[in-house]
CSV table of C-alpha atoms in Angstrom, one decimal:
chain,number,residue,atom,x,y,z
A,1,MET,CA,-9.8,4.3,4.5
A,2,ARG,CA,-8.8,1.4,2.8
A,3,TYR,CA,-6.8,-0.3,0.4
A,4,PHE,CA,-6.7,-3.0,-1.7
A,5,THR,CA,-3.1,-4.2,-1.9
A,6,LYS,CA,-1.6,-7.2,-4.6
A,7,GLN,CA,2.4,-8.3,-4.8
A,8,GLN,CA,3.6,-8.6,-8.3
A,9,GLY,CA,2.6,-12.6,-8.7
A,10,GLN,CA,-0.7,-12.3,-5.7
A,11,LYS,CA,-3.7,-13.7,-7.1
A,12,GLU,CA,-5.9,-12.5,-4.9
A,13,ALA,CA,-5.9,-8.7,-2.9
A,14,VAL,CA,-4.9,-8.1,0.9
A,15,PRO,CA,-7.0,-5.1,2.4
A,16,VAL,CA,-5.3,-3.1,4.2
A,17,ASP,CA,-6.6,0.1,6.9
A,18,LEU,CA,-4.9,2.9,7.2
A,19,GLU,CA,-5.5,4.8,9.8
A,20,PRO,CA,-4.2,7.9,10.5
A,21,LEU,CA,-3.2,9.3,15.2
A,22,GLY,CA,-1.5,12.6,14.8
A,23,ASN,CA,1.9,13.5,14.8
A,24,ASP,CA,3.0,11.2,11.9
A,25,GLN,CA,2.0,7.8,13.2
A,26,PHE,CA,-0.8,5.7,12.3
A,27,LYS,CA,-1.9,1.9,13.0
A,28,ILE,CA,-2.6,-0.2,9.2
A,29,THR,CA,-4.2,-3.2,9.7
A,30,VAL,CA,-2.6,-6.1,6.9
A,31,GLY,CA,-5.3,-8.9,6.0
A,32,ALA,CA,-5.9,-9.5,10.3
A,33,THR,CA,-2.7,-8.5,11.2
A,34,THR,CA,-2.3,-4.6,12.7
A,35,TYR,CA,0.8,-2.5,13.5
A,36,GLN,CA,1.7,0.6,15.1
A,37,VAL,CA,3.8,3.0,12.8
A,38,ASP,CA,5.0,6.7,12.9
A,39,ALA,CA,6.8,7.8,9.6
A,40,LEU,CA,8.6,10.4,9.3
A,41,ALA,CA,9.0,11.4,5.4
A,42,LEU,CA,12.8,12.2,3.9
A,43,GLU,CA,14.3,12.9,1.1
A,44,HIS,CA,13.5,12.1,-2.8
A,45,GLY,CA,10.4,9.4,-1.7
A,46,THR,CA,11.7,7.8,1.4
A,47,LEU,CA,10.5,7.2,4.7
A,48,SER,CA,12.0,6.6,8.5
A,49,MET,CA,9.0,4.6,9.5
A,50,LEU,CA,9.7,2.7,13.4
A,51,VAL,CA,7.1,-0.2,12.5
A,52,ASP,CA,5.9,-1.8,16.2
A,53,GLY,CA,9.3,-1.0,17.6
A,54,GLN,CA,11.7,-2.0,14.2
A,55,SER,CA,13.7,0.5,12.6
A,56,TYR,CA,12.8,1.1,8.3
A,57,ASN,CA,14.0,2.9,5.2
A,58,VAL,CA,11.1,2.1,3.1
A,59,GLU,CA,11.5,3.7,-0.7
A,60,PHE,CA,8.6,4.9,-2.9
A,61,GLU,CA,8.6,5.5,-6.6
A,62,GLU,CA,4.4,5.6,-8.2
A,63,ASN,CA,3.9,4.5,-11.3
A,64,GLY,CA,0.7,5.1,-11.9
A,65,ASP,CA,-1.6,2.8,-9.7
A,66,GLU,CA,1.8,0.4,-8.8
A,67,LEU,CA,4.1,1.0,-6.1
A,68,GLY,CA,7.8,-0.5,-6.4
A,69,VAL,CA,8.8,-0.4,-2.6
A,70,LEU,CA,12.2,-0.7,-1.9
A,71,LEU,CA,12.6,-2.6,1.9
A,72,ARG,CA,16.1,-4.1,3.0
A,73,GLY,CA,17.5,-3.8,-1.0
A,74,GLN,CA,14.8,-5.5,-2.1
A,75,VAL,CA,12.2,-4.2,-4.7
A,76,ASN,CA,8.9,-5.5,-4.4
A,77,ARG,CA,6.0,-4.7,-6.9
A,78,ILE,CA,2.5,-4.0,-5.2
A,79,ASP,CA,-0.7,-2.8,-6.8
A,80,VAL,CA,-2.7,-0.8,-4.8
A,81,ALA,CA,-6.5,0.6,-5.3
A,82,ASP,CA,-8.9,1.9,-3.2
A,83,GLU,CA,-13.0,1.0,-3.7
A,84,ARG,CA,-13.4,2.8,-5.4
A,85,ARG,CA,-11.2,2.6,-8.5
A,86,LEU,CA,-11.9,-1.0,-8.2
A,87,ARG,CA,-14.6,-1.5,-8.3
A,88,LEU,CA,-14.6,0.8,-11.8
A,89,ARG,CA,-11.7,-2.3,-12.7
A,90,ALA,CA,-14.3,-5.1,-12.0
A,91,ALA,CA,-16.9,-3.1,-13.9
A,92,ASN,CA,-14.9,-1.7,-16.7
A,93,ALA,CA,-14.0,-5.9,-17.0
A,94,ALA,CA,-17.2,-6.9,-17.0
A,95,PHE,CA,-17.8,-4.2,-19.9
A,96,SER,CA,-17.9,-5.4,-23.4
A,97,VAL,CA,-18.8,-3.8,-27.2
A,98,GLU,CA,-19.6,-5.9,-30.0
A,99,GLY,CA,-20.6,-4.3,-33.7
């Protein structure tokens, strides 16, 4: 599945491809970089992740299309949209009513 992500303050969306490999493992490609990820869901929206051999605890909070990501004590706000939602946004931005 392809998503487009944009961090707060970023001008351009970055493509992110997510490919499930089974057994809680994923191949994630962000731009031109690919990662092997082993993710285990814990309580309250927390994931224990092994990314290319490095261990991380990541907390997520959804708010519409925006995702709050707590990683290493820092919160990042990321807008996430799949290809369909991105096209709908572009169509709505070009549409205007007068009169």
